[in-house]
Coordinates of C-alpha atoms and ligand atoms in Angstrom, one line a residue:
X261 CA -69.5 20.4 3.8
X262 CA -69.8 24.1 5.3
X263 CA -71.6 24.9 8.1
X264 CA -72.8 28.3 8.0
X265 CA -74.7 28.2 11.3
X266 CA -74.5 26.7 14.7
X267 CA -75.2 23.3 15.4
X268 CA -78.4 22.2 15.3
X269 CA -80.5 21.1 18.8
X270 CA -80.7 17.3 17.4
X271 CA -76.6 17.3 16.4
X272 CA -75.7 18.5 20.1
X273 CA -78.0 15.8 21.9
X274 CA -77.1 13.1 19.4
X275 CA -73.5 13.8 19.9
X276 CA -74.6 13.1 23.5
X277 CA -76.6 9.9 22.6
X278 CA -74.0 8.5 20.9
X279 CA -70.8 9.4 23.3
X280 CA -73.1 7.4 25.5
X281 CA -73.2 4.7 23.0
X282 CA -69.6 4.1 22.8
X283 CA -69.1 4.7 26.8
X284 CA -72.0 2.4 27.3
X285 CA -73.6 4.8 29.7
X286 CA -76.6 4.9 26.8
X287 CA -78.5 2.7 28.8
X288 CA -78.6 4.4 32.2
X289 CA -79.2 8.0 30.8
X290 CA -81.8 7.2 27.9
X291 CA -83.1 3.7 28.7
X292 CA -82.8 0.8 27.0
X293 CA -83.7 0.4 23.5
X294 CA -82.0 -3.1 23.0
X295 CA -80.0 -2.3 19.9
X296 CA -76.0 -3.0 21.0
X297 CA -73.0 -1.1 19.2
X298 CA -72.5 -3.8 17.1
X299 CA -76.1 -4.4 15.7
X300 CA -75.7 -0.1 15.0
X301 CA -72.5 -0.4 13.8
X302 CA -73.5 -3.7 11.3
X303 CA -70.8 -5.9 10.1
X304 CA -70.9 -6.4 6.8
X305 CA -69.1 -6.3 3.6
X306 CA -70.0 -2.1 3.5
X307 CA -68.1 -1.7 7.0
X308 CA -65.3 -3.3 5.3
X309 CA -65.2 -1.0 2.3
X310 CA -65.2 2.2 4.8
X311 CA -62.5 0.6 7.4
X312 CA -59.8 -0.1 4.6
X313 CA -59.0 2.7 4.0
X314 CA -59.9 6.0 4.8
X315 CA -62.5 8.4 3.3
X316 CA -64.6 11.1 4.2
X317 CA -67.9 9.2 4.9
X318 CA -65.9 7.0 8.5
X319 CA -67.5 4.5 10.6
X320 CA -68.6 7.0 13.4
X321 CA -70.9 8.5 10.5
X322 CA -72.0 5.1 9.8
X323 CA -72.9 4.3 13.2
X324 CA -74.9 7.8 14.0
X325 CA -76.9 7.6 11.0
X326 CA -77.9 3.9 11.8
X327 CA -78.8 5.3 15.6
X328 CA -80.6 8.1 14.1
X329 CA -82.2 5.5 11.8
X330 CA -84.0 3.6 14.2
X331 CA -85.2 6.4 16.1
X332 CA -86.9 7.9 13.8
X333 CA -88.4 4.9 12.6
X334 CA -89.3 4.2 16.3
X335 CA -90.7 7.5 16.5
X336 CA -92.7 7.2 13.3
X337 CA -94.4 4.1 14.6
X338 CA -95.5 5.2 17.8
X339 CA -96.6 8.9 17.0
X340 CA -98.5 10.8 14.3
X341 CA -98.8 14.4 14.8
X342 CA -95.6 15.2 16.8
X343 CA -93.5 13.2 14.7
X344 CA -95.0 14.8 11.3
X345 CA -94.3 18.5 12.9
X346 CA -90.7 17.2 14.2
X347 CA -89.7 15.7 11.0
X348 CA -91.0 18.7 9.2
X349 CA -88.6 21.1 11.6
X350 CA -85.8 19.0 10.6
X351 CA -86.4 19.2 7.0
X352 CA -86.4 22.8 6.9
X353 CA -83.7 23.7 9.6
X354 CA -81.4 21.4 7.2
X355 CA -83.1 23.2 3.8
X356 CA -84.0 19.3 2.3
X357 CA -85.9 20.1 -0.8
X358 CA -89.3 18.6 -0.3
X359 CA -92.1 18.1 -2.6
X360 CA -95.8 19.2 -1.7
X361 CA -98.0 16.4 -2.5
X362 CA -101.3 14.8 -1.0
X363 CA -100.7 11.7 0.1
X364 CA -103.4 9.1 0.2
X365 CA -103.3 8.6 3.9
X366 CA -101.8 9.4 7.2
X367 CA -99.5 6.5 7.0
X368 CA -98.4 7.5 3.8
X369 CA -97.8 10.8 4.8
X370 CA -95.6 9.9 7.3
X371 CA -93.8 6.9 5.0
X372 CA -92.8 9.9 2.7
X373 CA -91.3 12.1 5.1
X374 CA -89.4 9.8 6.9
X375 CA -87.7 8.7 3.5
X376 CA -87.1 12.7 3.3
X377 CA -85.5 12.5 6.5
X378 CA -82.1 10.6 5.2
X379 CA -80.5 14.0 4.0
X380 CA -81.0 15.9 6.7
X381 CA -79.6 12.5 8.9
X382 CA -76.8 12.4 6.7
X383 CA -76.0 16.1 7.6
X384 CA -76.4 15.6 11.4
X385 CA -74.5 12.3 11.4
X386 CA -71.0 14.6 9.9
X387 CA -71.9 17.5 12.5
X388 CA -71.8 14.8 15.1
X389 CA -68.4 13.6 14.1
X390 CA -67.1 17.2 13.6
X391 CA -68.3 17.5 17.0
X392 CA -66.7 14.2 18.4
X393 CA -63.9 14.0 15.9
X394 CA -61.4 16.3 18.4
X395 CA -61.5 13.4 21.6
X396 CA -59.4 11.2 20.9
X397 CA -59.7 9.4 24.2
X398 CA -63.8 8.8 22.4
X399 CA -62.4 7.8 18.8
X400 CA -60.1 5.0 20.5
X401 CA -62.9 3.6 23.0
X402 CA -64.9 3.8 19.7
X403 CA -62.2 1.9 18.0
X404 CA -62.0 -0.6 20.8
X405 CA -65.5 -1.3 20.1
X406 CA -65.1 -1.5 16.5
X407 CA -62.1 -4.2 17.1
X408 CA -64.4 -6.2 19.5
X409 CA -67.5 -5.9 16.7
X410 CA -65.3 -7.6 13.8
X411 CA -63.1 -10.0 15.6
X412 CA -65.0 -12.8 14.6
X413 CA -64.9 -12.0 10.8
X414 CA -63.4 -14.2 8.7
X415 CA -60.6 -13.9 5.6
X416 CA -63.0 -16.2 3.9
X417 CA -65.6 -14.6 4.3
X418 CA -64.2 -10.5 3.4
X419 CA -60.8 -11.5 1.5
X420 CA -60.8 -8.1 0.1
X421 CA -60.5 -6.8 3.9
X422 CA -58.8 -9.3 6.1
X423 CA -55.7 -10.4 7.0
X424 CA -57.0 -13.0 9.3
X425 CA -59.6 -13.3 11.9
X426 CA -60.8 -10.0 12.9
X427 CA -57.3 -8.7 11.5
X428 CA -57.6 -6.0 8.8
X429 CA -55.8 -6.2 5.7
X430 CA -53.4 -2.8 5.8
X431 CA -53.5 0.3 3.6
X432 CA -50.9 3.3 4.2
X433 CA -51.8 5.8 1.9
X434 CA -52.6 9.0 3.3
X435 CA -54.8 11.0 1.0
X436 CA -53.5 14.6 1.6
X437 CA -56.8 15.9 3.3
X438 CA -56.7 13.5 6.2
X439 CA -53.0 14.5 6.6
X440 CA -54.2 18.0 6.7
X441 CA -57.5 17.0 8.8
X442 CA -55.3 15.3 11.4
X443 CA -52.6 18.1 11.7
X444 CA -55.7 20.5 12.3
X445 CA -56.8 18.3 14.6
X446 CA -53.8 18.0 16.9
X447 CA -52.7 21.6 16.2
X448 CA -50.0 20.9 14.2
X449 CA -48.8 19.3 17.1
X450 CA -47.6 15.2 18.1
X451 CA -50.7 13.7 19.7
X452 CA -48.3 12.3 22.4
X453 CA -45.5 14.5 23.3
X454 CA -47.1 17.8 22.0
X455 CA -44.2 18.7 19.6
X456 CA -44.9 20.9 16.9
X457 CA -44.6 19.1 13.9
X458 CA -45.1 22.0 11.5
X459 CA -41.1 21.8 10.6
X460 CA -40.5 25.7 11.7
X461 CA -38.8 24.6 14.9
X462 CA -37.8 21.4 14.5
X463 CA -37.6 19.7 10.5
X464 CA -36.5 16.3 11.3
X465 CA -39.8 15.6 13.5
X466 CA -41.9 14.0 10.7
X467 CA -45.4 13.3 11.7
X468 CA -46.6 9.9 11.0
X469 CA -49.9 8.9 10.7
X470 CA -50.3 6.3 13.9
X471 CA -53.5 3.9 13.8
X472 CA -55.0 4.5 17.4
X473 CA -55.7 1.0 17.9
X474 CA -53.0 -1.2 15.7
X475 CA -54.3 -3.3 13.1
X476 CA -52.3 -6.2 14.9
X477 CA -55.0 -5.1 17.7
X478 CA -57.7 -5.2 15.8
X479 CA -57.5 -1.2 14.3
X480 CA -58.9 -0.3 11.3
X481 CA -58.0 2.5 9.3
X482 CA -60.9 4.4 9.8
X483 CA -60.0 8.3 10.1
X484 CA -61.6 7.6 13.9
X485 CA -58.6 5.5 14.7
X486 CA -56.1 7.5 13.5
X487 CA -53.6 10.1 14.9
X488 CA -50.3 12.3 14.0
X489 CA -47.4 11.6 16.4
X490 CA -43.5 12.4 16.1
X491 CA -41.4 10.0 14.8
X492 CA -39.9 8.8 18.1
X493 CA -43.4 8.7 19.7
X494 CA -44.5 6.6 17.0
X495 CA -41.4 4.4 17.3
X496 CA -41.8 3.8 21.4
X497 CA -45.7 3.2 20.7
X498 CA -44.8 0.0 19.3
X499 CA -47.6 -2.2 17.5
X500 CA -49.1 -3.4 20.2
X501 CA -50.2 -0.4 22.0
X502 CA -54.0 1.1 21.9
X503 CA -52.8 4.4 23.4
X504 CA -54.3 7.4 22.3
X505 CA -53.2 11.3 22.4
X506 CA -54.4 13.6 25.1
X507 CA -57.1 16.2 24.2
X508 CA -55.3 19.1 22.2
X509 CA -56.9 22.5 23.6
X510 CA -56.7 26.0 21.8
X511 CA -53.8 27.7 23.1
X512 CA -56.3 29.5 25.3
X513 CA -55.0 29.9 28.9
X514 CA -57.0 31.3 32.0
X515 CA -56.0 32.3 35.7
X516 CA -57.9 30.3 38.6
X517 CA -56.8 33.6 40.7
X518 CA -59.2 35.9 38.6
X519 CA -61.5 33.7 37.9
X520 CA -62.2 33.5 41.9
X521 CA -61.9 37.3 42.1
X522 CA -65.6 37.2 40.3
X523 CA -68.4 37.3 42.2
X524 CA -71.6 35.9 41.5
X525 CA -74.4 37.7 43.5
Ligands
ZN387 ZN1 -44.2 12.9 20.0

């Protein structure tokens, strides 16, 4: 999916909501709503089916579309006007094709658009994990959570899935575009140690795909728990380890000296 213009108001302060989410500083900064990360999150056999093995639609868009879910649905109970006219902004900032129809009554009015509201959800729940995606010190807090959600499922229950007790099953195929999502991510570089791993300066560094959290841990294989580190980084990470990579910044570097030389009058 191509964004073609900046991110939307409700992407930037739902990134915020649900950084707060994972932090648990939700509570103190927007009050609380009583929904935990794991009644967001939901366990069920659908979790399962996106934490095997990794596609394109991960459990951090799971979890932001079941957030943005319920407050829209709070919001549709307790308002009429505003949340017809914010609902409607929504659906034409994110260009949902809706139908003009008369509806029988205001409650059905509303009923309608809400249902018209899942695309443009959809759509803010991926520009909140493109906008998360690159903190890695987020995705494995988020995948500490995730661990501490499913560590009471049971093999028998999700044989499919589980190993054992809260224990994924484990799948290492690495569909190109997550290899190629991952290297972006890092820039081209080993999460860890910063080596480049493009193979220009140094071919026998082969990135390997590292699961944030191991599964022994409790990791899934969700593209949110996953990184690209060196060979010998992966090697001295060991299974048992839920270290994650630094934050990779541009190659964009700045003098404190000239900054101070500005003045602000
Ligand atoms: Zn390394």
């Amino acid at each position: 999916m191509a964004f073609t213009q900046p991110h939307s108001n409700e992407a930037l302060s739902t990134a915020d909501a649900i950084r707060c989410r994972i932090t648990g500083a939700y509570d103190e900064k927007y009050g609380p709503d009583g929904y935990y990360f794991e009644d967001l999150l939901g366990v069920d056999r659908d979790l399962f089916e996106i934490a095997y093995k990794p596609g394109k639609w991960t459990l951090l868009h799971r979890f932001t579309l079941s957030h943005l879910w319920e407050q829209w649905n709070y919001y549709r109970k307790k308002s009429d006007e505003e949340f017809i006219k914010d609902a409607y902004r929504l659906i034409f900032h994110y260009r949902t094709p809706v139908s003009i129809r008369a509806h029988p009554d205001l409650s059905a009015h509303k009923d309608y658009l809400f249902e018209q509201l899942l695309q443009p959800m959809k759509q803010i729940a991926h520009e909140v994990f493109c906008i998360l995606f690159s903190d890695k010190e987020l995705m494995r807090a988020f995948s500490i959570k995730v661990s501490e959600a499913i560590a009471d499922a049971c093999p028998s229950e999700y044989p499919d899935y589980l190993e054992a007790t809260g224990i994924m099953k484990r799948a290492s195929f690495w569909p190109t575009w997550l290899r190629e999502a991952l290297f972006y991510r890092e820039n081209g570089r080993c999460a860890k140690c910063s080596s480049s791993l493009t193979g220009v300066f140094d071919s026998t560094l082969k990135p390997q795909v590292d699961h944030i959290v191991p599964i022994s841990n409790g990791g899934t294989t969700d593209p949110t728990n996953l990184q690209y580190l060196c060979e010998p980084c992966n090697k001295k990470k060991g299974n048992r380890s839920n270290e994650a990579g630094g934050f990779i910044y541009v190659p964009w570097e700045y003098s404190h000296s000239k900054l101070s030389r500005i003045r602000i009058d």
